[in-house]
Amino acid sequence: VPAEVDETSDVFPALRMAGFSVYAWQRMWDVSQVYRTESGRGGWRRAQSVDLHGVQSLHYQIVPPLLHPVEPAPHRVTGFVHSENFKGYASVTAGMYGIVLTPLIHPDENNVSEKIATLVSSLTDRGGRRVYLNVRSYQTWLEPVLEDLGAKASSRQAVMVKHLARPVQE
């Protein structure tokens, strides 16, 4: 069972006492004001089922192996891939009040600032909703890039998990 909670919240110690463990940290970045003035998607395109293997490979390269049991590789792709050299993927979760992009960007990638700006600009059906980029602790190298783009960070959140087990009767 996963939980995401502000580390300064009163709920944090209660979750720890209830058996939840921190497995990562994250920060939600408001990238709603990040725009690229030029038209075009800048190499980003909607992910297709044929991209699944590449996205899973990228996941295994970026997400630390210790986290694979609690943050498994995607079984289907919903979002955008960067088609230039397949070192970028962003899953998209949309709701009434906002859109959340969860990126997997390889640390060897070049022009990351431009790629993030074109990714946000490629969301043409925003409908006035805010756009957030979810940056987990294993991709904190993205935070200075987001600061340079003028994105606004939320407070740090603990990403927690509680392993549930049920006795197996023979």
C-alpha positions in Angstrom: 0.0 0.0 0.0 1.6 3.3 -1.1 1.3 6.8 0.5 2.6 10.2 -0.4 2.7 12.7 2.5 4.3 16.0 3.3 7.3 15.2 5.6 6.2 18.0 8.0 2.7 16.8 8.3 1.3 15.3 11.5 0.3 12.3 9.5 4.0 11.4 8.8 4.8 10.0 12.3 1.5 8.3 12.5 2.2 6.4 9.2 5.6 5.5 10.4 4.1 4.0 13.6 1.5 2.2 11.5 4.3 0.3 9.7 4.9 2.5 6.6 8.5 2.9 5.4 9.9 5.7 3.3 11.3 4.4 0.0 11.8 7.7 -1.8 11.2 11.5 -1.6 9.5 13.6 -4.1 8.7 17.2 -5.0 5.9 18.4 -7.2 7.0 21.2 -9.4 4.4 23.6 -10.9 5.5 24.0 -14.5 2.3 25.7 -15.7 4.2 28.8 -16.6 7.0 27.1 -18.5 6.5 27.6 -22.2 8.4 27.2 -25.4 7.6 29.9 -27.8 8.3 27.9 -31.0 5.7 25.6 -32.3 6.1 21.8 -32.5 6.6 19.1 -29.9 10.4 19.3 -29.9 10.9 15.5 -30.4 8.1 14.5 -28.0 5.3 12.2 -29.3 2.5 10.3 -27.8 3.7 6.9 -26.6 2.4 3.8 -28.4 2.3 0.2 -27.4 5.4 -0.5 -29.5 7.4 1.8 -27.2 6.7 -0.3 -24.1 10.0 -2.2 -24.2 12.0 1.0 -24.6 10.1 2.7 -21.7 10.7 -0.4 -19.5 14.4 -0.4 -20.4 14.6 3.3 -19.4 12.8 2.6 -16.2 15.3 -0.1 -15.3 18.2 2.2 -16.1 16.9 5.1 -13.9 14.9 3.6 -11.0 17.3 2.0 -8.4 16.9 -1.8 -8.3 16.0 -1.6 -4.6 12.8 0.2 -5.6 11.6 -2.1 -8.4 9.4 -4.2 -6.1 7.4 -1.1 -4.9 7.8 1.0 -8.2 7.6 -1.6 -11.0 8.2 -0.9 -14.6 5.1 0.2 -16.5 2.9 -2.5 -18.1 1.4 0.0 -20.5 2.5 3.4 -21.7 0.4 6.5 -21.2 2.3 9.7 -22.0 5.0 10.9 -24.2 8.4 9.6 -25.4 11.2 11.6 -26.7 11.8 10.1 -30.1 15.3 11.5 -30.7 17.3 8.8 -28.8 14.7 7.3 -26.5 16.2 8.7 -23.3 13.1 10.4 -22.2 9.6 9.4 -21.2 6.9 11.1 -19.2 3.7 9.4 -18.0 0.6 11.6 -17.8 -2.1 11.6 -15.2 -4.9 14.1 -15.7 -7.7 15.1 -13.4 -10.2 17.9 -13.1 -7.8 20.4 -11.5 -4.4 19.5 -12.9 -2.1 17.4 -15.0 0.8 15.5 -13.5 3.8 14.5 -15.6 6.1 11.9 -14.1 9.3 11.9 -16.1 12.0 9.4 -16.6 14.9 11.3 -18.2 18.3 9.7 -18.6 21.1 11.7 -16.9 23.1 11.5 -20.1 20.4 13.5 -21.9 21.4 16.9 -23.5 19.3 20.1 -23.5 17.1 18.9 -20.7 15.7 22.4 -20.1 14.5 22.7 -23.7 13.1 19.2 -23.6 11.0 19.9 -20.5 9.8 23.2 -21.9 8.7 21.5 -25.2 7.0 18.7 -23.2 4.9 21.1 -21.2 4.1 23.1 -24.4 3.0 19.9 -26.1 0.1 19.6 -23.7 -2.4 21.4 -25.9 -5.6 20.1 -24.2 -4.9 21.6 -20.8 -8.2 23.3 -20.4 -6.9 25.9 -18.0 -5.6 23.2 -15.6 -2.2 23.5 -13.9 0.6 21.2 -14.9 3.0 19.6 -12.4 6.2 17.6 -12.8 6.7 14.9 -10.2 10.4 14.6 -9.4 11.4 11.6 -7.3 14.6 11.5 -5.2 16.4 9.3 -7.8 16.1 12.2 -10.3 16.9 15.2 -8.1 19.4 16.3 -10.8 16.3 17.7 -12.6 15.6 20.2 -9.8 18.2 22.9 -10.8 16.9 22.6 -14.4 13.4 23.2 -13.2 14.5 26.2 -11.0 16.2 27.7 -14.1 13.0 27.4 -16.1 11.1 29.3 -13.4 9.1 26.3 -12.0 7.8 26.5 -8.5 8.5 23.6 -6.1 6.2 22.3 -3.4 7.5 21.1 -0.1 9.2 17.7 0.0 7.0 14.7 0.3 7.8 11.2 1.7 6.8 8.4 -0.6 6.0 5.6 1.7 4.9 2.0 1.4 3.5 -0.6 3.8 4.1 -4.2 2.8 1.0 -6.3 3.5 1.1 -10.0 3.9 -1.5 -12.6 4.4 -0.6 -16.0 5.9 -0.6 -18.8 3.5 -2.4 -21.9 4.7 -1.3 -25.2 3.4 
